[in-house]
XYZ file of C-alpha atoms in Angstrom:
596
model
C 61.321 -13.707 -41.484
C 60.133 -17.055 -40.713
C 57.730 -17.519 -43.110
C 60.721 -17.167 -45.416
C 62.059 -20.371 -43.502
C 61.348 -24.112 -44.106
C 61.086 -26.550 -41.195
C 64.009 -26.157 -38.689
C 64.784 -22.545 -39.655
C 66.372 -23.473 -42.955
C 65.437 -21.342 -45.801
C 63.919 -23.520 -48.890
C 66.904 -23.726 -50.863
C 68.936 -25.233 -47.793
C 66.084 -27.621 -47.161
C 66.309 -28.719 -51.070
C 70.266 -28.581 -51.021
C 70.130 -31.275 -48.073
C 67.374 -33.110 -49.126
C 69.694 -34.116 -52.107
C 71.141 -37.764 -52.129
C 74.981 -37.391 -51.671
C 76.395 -38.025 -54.858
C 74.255 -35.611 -56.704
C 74.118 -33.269 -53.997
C 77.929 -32.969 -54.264
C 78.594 -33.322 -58.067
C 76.024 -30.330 -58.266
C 77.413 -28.126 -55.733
C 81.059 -28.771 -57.791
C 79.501 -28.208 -61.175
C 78.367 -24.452 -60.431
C 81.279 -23.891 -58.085
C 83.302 -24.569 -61.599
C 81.767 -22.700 -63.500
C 81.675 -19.791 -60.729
C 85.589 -20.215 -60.696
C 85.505 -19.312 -64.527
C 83.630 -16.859 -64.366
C 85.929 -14.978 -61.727
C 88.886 -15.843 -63.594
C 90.066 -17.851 -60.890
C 90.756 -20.913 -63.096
C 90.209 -21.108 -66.761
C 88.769 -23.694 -69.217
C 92.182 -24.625 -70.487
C 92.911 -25.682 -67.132
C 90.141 -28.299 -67.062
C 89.172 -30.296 -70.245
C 90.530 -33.803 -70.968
C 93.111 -35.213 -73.241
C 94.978 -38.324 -72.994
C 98.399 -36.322 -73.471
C 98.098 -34.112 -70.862
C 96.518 -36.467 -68.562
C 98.883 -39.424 -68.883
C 101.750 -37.785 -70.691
C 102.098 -34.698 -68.569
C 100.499 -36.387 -65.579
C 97.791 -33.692 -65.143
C 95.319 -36.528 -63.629
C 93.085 -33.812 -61.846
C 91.435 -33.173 -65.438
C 89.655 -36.903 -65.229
C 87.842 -34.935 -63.107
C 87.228 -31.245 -63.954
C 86.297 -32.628 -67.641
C 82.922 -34.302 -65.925
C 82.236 -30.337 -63.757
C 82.788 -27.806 -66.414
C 79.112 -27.343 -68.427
C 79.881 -23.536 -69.786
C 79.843 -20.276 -68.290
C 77.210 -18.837 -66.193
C 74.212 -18.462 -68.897
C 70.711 -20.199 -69.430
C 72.232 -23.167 -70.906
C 74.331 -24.203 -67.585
C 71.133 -23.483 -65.917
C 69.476 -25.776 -68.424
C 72.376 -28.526 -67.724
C 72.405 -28.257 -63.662
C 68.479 -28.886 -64.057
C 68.996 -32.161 -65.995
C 71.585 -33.427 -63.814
C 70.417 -32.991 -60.748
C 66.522 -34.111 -61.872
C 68.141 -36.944 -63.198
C 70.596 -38.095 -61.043
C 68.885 -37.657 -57.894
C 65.803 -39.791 -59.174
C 68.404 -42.455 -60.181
C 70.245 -42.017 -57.165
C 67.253 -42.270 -54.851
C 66.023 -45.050 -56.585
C 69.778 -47.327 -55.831
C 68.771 -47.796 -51.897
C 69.654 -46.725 -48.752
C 73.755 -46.745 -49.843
C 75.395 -44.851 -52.562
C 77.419 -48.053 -53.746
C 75.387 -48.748 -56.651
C 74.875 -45.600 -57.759
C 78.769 -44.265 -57.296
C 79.457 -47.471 -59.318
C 77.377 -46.896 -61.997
C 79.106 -42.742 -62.020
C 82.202 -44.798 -61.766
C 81.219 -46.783 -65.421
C 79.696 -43.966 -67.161
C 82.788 -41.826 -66.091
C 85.590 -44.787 -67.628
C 83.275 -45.456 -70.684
C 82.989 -41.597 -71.483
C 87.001 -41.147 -71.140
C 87.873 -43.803 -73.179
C 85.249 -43.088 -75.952
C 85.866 -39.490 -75.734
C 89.385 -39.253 -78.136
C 87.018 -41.027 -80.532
C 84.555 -38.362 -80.908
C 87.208 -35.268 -79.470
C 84.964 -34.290 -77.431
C 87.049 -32.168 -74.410
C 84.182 -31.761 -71.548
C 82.242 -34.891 -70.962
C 79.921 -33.510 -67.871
C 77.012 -33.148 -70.716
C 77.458 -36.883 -71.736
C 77.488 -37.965 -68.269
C 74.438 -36.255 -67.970
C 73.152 -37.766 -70.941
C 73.704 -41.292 -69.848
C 71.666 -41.043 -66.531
C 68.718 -39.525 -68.371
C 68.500 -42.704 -70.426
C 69.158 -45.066 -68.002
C 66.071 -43.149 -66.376
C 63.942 -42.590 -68.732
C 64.325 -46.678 -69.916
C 63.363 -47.796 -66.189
C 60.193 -45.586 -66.425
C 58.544 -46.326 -69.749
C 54.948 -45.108 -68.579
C 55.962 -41.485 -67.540
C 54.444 -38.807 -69.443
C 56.693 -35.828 -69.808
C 56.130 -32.215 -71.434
C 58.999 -30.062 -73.078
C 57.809 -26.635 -72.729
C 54.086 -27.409 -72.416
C 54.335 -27.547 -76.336
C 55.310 -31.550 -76.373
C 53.412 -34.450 -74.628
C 55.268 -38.016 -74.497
C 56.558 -40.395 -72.415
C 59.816 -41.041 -70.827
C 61.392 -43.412 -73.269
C 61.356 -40.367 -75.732
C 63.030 -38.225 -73.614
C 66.207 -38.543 -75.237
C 65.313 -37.728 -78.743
C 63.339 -35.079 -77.559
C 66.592 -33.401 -75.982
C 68.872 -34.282 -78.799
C 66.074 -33.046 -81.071
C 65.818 -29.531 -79.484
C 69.430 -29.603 -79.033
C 69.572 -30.004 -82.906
C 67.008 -26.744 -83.753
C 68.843 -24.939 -80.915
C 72.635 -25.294 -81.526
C 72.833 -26.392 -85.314
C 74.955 -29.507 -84.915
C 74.576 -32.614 -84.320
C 74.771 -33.496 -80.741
C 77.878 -35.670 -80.115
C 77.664 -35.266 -76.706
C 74.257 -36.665 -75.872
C 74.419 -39.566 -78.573
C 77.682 -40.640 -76.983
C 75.516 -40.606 -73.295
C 72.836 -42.774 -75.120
C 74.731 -45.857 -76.140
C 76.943 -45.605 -72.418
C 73.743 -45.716 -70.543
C 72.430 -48.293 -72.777
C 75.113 -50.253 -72.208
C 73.879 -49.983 -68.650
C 70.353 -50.580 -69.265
C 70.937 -53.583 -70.926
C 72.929 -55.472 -68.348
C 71.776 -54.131 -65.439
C 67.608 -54.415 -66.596
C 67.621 -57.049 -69.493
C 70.655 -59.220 -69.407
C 69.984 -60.928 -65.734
C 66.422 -61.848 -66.634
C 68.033 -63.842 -69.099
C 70.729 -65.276 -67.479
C 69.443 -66.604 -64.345
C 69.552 -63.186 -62.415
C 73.071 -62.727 -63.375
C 73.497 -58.745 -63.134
C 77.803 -57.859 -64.218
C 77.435 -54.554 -64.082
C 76.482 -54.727 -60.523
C 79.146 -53.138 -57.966
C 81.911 -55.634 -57.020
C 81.860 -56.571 -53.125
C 84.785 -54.427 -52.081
C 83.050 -51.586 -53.497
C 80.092 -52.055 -51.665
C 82.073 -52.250 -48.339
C 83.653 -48.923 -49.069
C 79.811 -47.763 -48.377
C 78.131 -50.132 -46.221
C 80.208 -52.168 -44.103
C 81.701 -55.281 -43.395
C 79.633 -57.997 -44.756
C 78.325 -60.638 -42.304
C 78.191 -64.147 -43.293
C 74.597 -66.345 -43.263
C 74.416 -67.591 -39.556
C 71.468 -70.063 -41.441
C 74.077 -71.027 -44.357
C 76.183 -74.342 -43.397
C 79.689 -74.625 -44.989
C 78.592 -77.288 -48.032
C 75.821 -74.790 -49.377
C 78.661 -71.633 -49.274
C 80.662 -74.441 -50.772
C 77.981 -74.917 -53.429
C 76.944 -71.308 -53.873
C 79.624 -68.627 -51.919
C 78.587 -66.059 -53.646
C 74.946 -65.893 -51.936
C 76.455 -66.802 -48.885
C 76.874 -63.518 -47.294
C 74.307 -60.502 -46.849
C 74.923 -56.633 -45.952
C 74.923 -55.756 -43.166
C 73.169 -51.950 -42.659
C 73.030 -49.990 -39.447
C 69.556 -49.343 -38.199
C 66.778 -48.291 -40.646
C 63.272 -47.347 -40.242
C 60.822 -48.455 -43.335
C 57.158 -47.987 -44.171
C 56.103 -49.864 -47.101
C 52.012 -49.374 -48.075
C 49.809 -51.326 -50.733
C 46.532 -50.289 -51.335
C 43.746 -53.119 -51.556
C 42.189 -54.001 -54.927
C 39.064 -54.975 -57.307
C 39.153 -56.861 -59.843
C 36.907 -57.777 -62.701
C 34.555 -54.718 -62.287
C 31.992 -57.101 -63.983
C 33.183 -58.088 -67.191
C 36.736 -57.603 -67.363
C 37.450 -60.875 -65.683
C 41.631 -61.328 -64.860
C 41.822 -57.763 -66.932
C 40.996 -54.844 -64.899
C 41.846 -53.548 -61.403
C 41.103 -50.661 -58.833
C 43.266 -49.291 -56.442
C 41.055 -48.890 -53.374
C 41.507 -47.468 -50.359
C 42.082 -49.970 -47.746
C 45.833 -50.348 -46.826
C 48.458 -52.923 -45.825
C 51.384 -51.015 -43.760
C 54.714 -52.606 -43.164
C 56.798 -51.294 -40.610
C 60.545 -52.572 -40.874
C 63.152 -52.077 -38.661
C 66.920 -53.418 -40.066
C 69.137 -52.788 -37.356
C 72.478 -54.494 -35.825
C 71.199 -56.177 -32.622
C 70.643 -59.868 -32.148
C 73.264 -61.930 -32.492
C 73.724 -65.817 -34.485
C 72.519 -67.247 -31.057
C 68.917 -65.871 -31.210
C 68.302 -64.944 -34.741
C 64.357 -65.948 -35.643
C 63.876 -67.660 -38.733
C 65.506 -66.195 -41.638
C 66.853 -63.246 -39.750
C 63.187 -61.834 -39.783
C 60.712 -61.398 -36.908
C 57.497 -60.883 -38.270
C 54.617 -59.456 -35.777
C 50.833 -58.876 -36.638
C 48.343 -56.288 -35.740
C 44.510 -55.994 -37.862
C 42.400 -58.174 -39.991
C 43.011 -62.081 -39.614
C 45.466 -62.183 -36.695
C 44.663 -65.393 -35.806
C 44.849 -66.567 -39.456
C 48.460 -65.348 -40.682
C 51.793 -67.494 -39.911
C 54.278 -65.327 -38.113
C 57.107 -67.290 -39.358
C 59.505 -66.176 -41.826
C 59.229 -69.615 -43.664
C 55.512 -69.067 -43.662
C 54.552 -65.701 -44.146
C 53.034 -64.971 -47.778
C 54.859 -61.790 -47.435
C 58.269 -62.574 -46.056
C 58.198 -65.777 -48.102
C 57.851 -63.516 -51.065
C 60.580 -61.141 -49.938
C 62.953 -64.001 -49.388
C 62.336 -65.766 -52.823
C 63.201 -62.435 -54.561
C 66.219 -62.042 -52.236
C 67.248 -65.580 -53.082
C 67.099 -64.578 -57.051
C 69.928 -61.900 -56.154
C 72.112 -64.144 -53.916
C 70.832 -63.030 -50.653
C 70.212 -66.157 -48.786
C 68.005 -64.366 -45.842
C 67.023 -61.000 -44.220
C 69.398 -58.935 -43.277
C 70.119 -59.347 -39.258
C 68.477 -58.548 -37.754
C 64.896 -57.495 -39.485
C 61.801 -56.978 -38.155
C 58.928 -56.521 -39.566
C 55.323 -55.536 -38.730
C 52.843 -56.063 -40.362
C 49.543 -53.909 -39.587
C 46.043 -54.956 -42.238
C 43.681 -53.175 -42.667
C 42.127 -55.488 -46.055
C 39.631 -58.063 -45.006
C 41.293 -61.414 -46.313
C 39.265 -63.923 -48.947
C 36.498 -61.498 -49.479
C 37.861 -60.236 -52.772
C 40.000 -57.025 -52.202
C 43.281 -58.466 -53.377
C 44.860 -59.499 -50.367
C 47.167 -62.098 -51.512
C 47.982 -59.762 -54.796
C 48.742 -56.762 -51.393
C 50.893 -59.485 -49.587
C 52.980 -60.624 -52.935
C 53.280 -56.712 -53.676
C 54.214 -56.139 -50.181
C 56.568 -58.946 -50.405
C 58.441 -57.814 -53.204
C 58.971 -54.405 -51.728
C 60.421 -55.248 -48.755
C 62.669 -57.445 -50.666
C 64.057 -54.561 -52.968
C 64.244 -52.338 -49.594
C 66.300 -54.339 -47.257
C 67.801 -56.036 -50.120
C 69.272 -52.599 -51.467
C 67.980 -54.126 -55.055
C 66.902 -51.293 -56.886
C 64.391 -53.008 -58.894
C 62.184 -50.760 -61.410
C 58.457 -50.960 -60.940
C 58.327 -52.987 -64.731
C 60.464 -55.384 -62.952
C 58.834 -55.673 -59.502
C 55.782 -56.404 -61.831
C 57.165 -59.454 -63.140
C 58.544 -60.995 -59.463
C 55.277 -60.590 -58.553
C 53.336 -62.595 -61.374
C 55.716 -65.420 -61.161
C 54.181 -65.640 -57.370
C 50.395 -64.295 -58.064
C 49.282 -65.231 -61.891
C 46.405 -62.363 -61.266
C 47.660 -58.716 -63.794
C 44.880 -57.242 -62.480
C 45.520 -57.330 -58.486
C 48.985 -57.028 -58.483
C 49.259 -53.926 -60.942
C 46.460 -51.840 -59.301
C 47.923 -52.769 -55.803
C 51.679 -51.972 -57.766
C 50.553 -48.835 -60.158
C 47.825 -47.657 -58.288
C 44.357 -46.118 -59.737
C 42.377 -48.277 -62.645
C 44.050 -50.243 -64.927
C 43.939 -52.569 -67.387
C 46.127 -55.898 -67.899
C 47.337 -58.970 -69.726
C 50.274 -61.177 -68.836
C 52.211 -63.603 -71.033
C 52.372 -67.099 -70.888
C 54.876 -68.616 -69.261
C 55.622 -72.258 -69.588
C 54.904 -75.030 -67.041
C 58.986 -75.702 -66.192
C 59.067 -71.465 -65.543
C 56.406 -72.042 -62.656
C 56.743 -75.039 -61.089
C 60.230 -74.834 -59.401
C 59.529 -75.219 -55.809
C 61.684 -72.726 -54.622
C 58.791 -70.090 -55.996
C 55.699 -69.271 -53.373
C 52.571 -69.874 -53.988
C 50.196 -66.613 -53.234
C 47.195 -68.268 -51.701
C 46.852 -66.679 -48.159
C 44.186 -68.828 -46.729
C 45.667 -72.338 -47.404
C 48.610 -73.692 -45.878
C 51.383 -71.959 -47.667
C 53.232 -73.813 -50.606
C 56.303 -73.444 -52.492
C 59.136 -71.051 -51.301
C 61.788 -73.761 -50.397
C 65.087 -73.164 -49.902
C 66.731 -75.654 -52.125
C 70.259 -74.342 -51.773
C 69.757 -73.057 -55.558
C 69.325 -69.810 -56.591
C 65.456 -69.881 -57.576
C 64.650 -69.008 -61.368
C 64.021 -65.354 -62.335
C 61.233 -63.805 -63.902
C 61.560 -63.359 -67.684
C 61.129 -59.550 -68.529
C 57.892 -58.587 -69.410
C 55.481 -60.929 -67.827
C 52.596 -58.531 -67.420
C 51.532 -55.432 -68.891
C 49.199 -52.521 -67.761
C 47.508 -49.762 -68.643
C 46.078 -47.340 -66.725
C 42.577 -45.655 -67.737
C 40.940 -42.367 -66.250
C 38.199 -42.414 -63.519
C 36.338 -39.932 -63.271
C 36.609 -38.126 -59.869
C 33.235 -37.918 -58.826
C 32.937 -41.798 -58.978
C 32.898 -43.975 -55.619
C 33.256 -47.548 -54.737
C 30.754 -48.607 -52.088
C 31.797 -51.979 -50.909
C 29.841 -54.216 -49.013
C 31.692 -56.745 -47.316
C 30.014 -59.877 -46.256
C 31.082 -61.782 -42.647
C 32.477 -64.911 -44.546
C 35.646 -65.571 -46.773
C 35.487 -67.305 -50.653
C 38.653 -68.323 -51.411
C 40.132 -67.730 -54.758
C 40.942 -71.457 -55.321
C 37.437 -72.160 -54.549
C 35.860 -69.582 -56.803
C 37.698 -70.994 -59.595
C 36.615 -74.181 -59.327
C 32.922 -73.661 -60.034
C 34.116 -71.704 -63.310
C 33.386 -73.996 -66.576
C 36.186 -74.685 -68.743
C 35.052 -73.370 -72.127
C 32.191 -70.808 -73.308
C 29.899 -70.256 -76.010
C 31.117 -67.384 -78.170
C 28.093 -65.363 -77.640
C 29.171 -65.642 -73.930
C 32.322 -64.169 -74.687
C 31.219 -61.422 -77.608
C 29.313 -60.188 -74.390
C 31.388 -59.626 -72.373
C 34.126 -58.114 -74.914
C 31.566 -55.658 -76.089
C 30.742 -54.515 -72.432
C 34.664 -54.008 -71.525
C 35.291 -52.209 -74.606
C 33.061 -49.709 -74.271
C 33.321 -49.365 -69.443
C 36.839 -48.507 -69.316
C 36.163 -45.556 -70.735
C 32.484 -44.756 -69.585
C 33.686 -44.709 -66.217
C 36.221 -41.844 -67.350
C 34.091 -39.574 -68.571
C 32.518 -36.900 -66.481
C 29.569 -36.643 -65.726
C 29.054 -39.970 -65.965
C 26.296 -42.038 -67.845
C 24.342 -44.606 -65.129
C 23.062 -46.316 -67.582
C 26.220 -47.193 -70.119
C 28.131 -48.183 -67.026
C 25.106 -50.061 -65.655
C 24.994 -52.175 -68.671
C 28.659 -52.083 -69.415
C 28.944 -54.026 -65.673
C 27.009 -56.806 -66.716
C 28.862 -60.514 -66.668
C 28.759 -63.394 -68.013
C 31.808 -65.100 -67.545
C 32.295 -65.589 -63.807
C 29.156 -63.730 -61.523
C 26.611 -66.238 -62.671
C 28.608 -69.525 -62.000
C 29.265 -68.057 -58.306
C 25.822 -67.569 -57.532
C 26.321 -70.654 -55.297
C 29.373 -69.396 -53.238
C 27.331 -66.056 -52.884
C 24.072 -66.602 -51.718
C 21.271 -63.729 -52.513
C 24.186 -62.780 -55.344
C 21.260 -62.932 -58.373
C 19.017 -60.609 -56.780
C 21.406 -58.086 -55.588
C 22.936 -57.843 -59.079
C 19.498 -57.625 -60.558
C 17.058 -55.917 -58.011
C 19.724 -52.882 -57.311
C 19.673 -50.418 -60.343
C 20.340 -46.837 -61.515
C 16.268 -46.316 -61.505
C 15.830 -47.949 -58.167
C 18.386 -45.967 -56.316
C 19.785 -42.715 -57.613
C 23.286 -42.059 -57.889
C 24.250 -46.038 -58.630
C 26.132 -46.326 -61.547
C 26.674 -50.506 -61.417
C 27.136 -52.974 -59.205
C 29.144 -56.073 -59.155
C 30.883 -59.103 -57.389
C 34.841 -57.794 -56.514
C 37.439 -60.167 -57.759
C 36.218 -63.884 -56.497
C 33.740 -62.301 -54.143
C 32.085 -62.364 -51.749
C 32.077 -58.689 -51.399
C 29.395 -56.787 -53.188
C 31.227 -53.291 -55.431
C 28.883 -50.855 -56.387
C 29.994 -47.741 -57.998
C 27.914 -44.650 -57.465
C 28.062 -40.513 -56.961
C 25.661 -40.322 -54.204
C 23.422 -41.714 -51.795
C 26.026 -44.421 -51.060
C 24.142 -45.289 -47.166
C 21.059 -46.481 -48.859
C 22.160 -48.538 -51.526
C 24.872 -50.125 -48.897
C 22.027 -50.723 -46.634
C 19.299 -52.269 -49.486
C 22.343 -54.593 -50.302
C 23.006 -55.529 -47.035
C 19.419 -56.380 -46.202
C 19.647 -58.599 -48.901
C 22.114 -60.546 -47.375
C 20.353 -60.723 -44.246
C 17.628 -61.870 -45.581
C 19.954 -64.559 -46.403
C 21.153 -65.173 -42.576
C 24.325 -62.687 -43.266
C 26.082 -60.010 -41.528
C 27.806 -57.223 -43.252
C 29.624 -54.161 -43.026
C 30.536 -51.395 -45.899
C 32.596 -48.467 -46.114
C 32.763 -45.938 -48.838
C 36.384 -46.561 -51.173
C 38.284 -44.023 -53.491
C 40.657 -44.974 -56.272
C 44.230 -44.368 -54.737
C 47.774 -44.159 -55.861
C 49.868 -47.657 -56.166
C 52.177 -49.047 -52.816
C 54.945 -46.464 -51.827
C 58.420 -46.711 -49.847
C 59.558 -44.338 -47.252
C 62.750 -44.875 -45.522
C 62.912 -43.028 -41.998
């Protein structure tokens, strides 16, 4: 018998039940307790669809409701519908935050748009709509999904919805009202909640009114930091909510970049970690609030390097400027966070791109944002200008990147942070303005297979090369030869180092640079003859080698025998007067959120 039981004695269906976020949970549960109810002939259809006469004229009001529960009798095709809308609705829900406010509100649209477009279109039962308009809102905020109907059917999620209207079609024989009436409602949505506010100074309409948020999370508390001539100037930032106490673990994986000749295009998820620890909870009072509502501690790699202040912090800093783009003047009080690394900084495994990614994270947490990954994307290039860092650390795995140009006046506002760790931090002042907004779209990724036998050996030398500083030494123009280089060598390694088993000497020679390892030779001593002297034929199981990001660690990719080519390396660089460690990496899956 207890095998048959999930954790806590609860049988798996109970554990899936509860698991549920409340809103679906409890529009599900009423959905097949409807249809139950027909199906003993306790209540019948008649008793449930919608029409504006009986409604308003024979003041039958409980039918606003019972028209969004009833999907059919009990057959395959309810099945079909609860599967849909609880999929659906629970990814959207889960992705709103911590509070069902946003989410209820957006149920709370969908549910007045449907009812006042339905006498258009007669349709009677408007669950299936509903339903309709949370799988596009979905499927919009995750363009890079790949979905299968039936195994038969590969695409991605943007499709979704002519797929289902499509089948629909084949199945039924008419066109599908319904579902085409859910399409423009959620779009509706999309486009004022995703697109509108990125033009319009982060402007969102469609977001839930403040009453309607207290209904679900409290009184708000006003800015203890916020004097009475900047709620004056801008009132409508000048309050935060306030949440009871939370427990969140936000993780970003470290990153390559470059892998040789894809200089600011590709990335690698590797896997080092940054782990924030948050803790949003009630105590502390106006009196002894730290900076910006936010106590930041430190444990790992560069204690004695990293501000702890709020005002400081790459990571907080970041958090704050996003908050700031959605009226939220500071942290809610009172946060904590800490902050354990694991990612050696200014040796080349993204840690600034981490931090920003971090940053931007914690923001949409505590913030109760709900900000798509495609969005989180662009806060973070307006902060670090690197695709490749910020979408491996974002995405996860190996990817490739390009990001739009943005014009001078959309970067230079002081109110955005700078994402150099090792200097003193820049940027990120609170003006008493709401800071500009990313345009949509800024960067763009793609990720590429890696083929699973395939390991990153980094070698990771006992001195820090700052990005600013490997920069510098880079020329300003190349020959064309230079470049037809290394565009034939990129072309042809993203995909050489998918393919299994994989060819040493393709990648070897698809690794090869000229655009940024030989003008760093002088921040990198020994750099030349490690690149050269280290090959497939000299040590089995190397597949290339290269500088990561701006260096000074040494990446070599390889199946086998990773000890001795980490130890020729390293006796390279000690024959150079430098001390090293490595470790043996794996590609790994972009930063997650887990609220406790």
């Amino acid at each position: 018998m207890a095998a048959m039981l999930g954790a806590g004695g609860e049988f798996p269906i109970e554990t899936w039940f509860y698991e549920m976020p409340v809103c679906t949970r409890w529009w599900t549960t009423a959905t097949v307790a409807t249809s139950l109810l027909v199906q003993c002939r306790v209540i019948t259809p008649f008793q449930l669809f919608y029409s504006f006469r009986v409604v308003f004229i024979k003041s039958q009001y409980w039918r606003l409701l019972t028209t969004f529960l009833y999907f059919g009798p009990l057959n395959l095709d309810l099945l079909f519908h609860v599967f849909f809308l609880q999929r659906y609705s629970r990814l959207l829900e889960e992705s709103s935050g911590r509070s069902a406010a946003h989410f209820s509100w957006l149920l709370l649209y969908a549910s007045t748009s449907l009812l006042l477009l339905s006498p258009l279109v007669s349709l009677p039962f408007l669950g299936s709509p509903l339903s309709s308009t949370l799988v596009y809102i979905w499927s919009r905020r995750n363009p890079e999904t790949r979905l299968s109907l039936l195994g038969l059917l590969v695409f991605t999620a943007p499709y979704l919805p002519w797929v289902l209207m499509g089948f629909s079609l084949v199945i039924h024989g008419t066109v599908p009202k319904d579902e085409m009436m859910g399409v423009v409602v959620g779009h509706v949505w999309y486009f004022f909640s995703d697109v509108y506010p990125s033009l319009h100074n982060g402007w969102r309409p469609l977001d839930p009114p403040m009453w309607w948020r207290r209904l679900f999370e409290g009184r708000q508390q006003d800015d203890a930091a916020t004097d009475a001539a900047a709620i004056n100037h801008d009132i409508a930032a000048a309050a935060a909510p306030e949440y009871g106490p939370t427990m969140i673990t936000i993780r970003v994986p470290c990153s390559s970049s470059n892998i040789g000749p894809g200089f600011d295009v590709i990335g690698l998820a590797l896997s080092i970690w940054l782990e924030l620890r948050v803790d949003v909870s009630e105590e502390g009072t106006a009196g002894d609030a730290p900076s910006q509502n936010c106590r930041v501690t430190y444990d790992g790699l560069g204690e004695d390097e990293v501000p702890l202040d709020a005002d400081r912090n790459l990571i907080t800093r970041t958090a704050l400027y996003v908050l700031r783009c959605h009226g939220q003047k500071s942290f809610p009080a009172t946060t904590h966070v800490h902050i354990s690394n694991a990612i050696p900084l200014g040796r080349g495994l993204g840690s600034s791109g981490a931090a920003v990614v971090a940053g931007v994270l914690l923001a949409d947490a505590v913030g109760g944002l709900a900000l798509t990954r495609p969005r989180m994307l662009d806060y973070c290039l307006m902060i670090e200008r690197h695709p490749d860092n910020v979408a491996a650390a974002l995405y996860g795995g190996f990817v490739g990147t390009y990001l739009a140009e943005l014009s001078p006046e959309a970067t230079s506002r002081k109110e955005i942070p700078l994402s150099e760790v090792l200097p003193e931090p820049a940027g990120g002042v609170d003006t008493g303005l709401r800071p500009p907004s990313p345009p949509s779209g800024i960067g763009h990724y793609k990720q590429f297979r890696w083929a699973p036998e395939v390991k990153a050996v980094a070698i990771i030398p006992a001195f820090e090369v700052s990005t600013a500083q490997a920069r510098g030494v880079l020329p300003t123009s190349y020959s064309r030869a230079d470049l037809v280089f290394n565009l034939q060598r990129v072309a042809l390694l993203v995909h050489a180092l998918g393919s299994s088993p994989p060819d040493p000497d393709m990648i070897f020679e698809g690794m090869q640079d000229r655009v940024h390892q030989p003008y760093r030779q002088s921040l990198v001593p020994g750099l030349t003859g490690i690149l050269q002297s280290v090959t497939p034929k000299s040590h089995p199981g190397l597949l290339g080698i290269c500088l990561s990001g701006a260096g000074p660690t040494i990446l070599a990719l390889a199946t086998h025998d990773f000890a001795r080519i980490a130890e020729t390396i390293m006796g390279k660089f000690g024959d150079e007067g430098i001390s090293c460690e490595w470790r043996v990496l794996e590609p790994v899956q972009g930063a997650s959120v887990t609220h406790v």
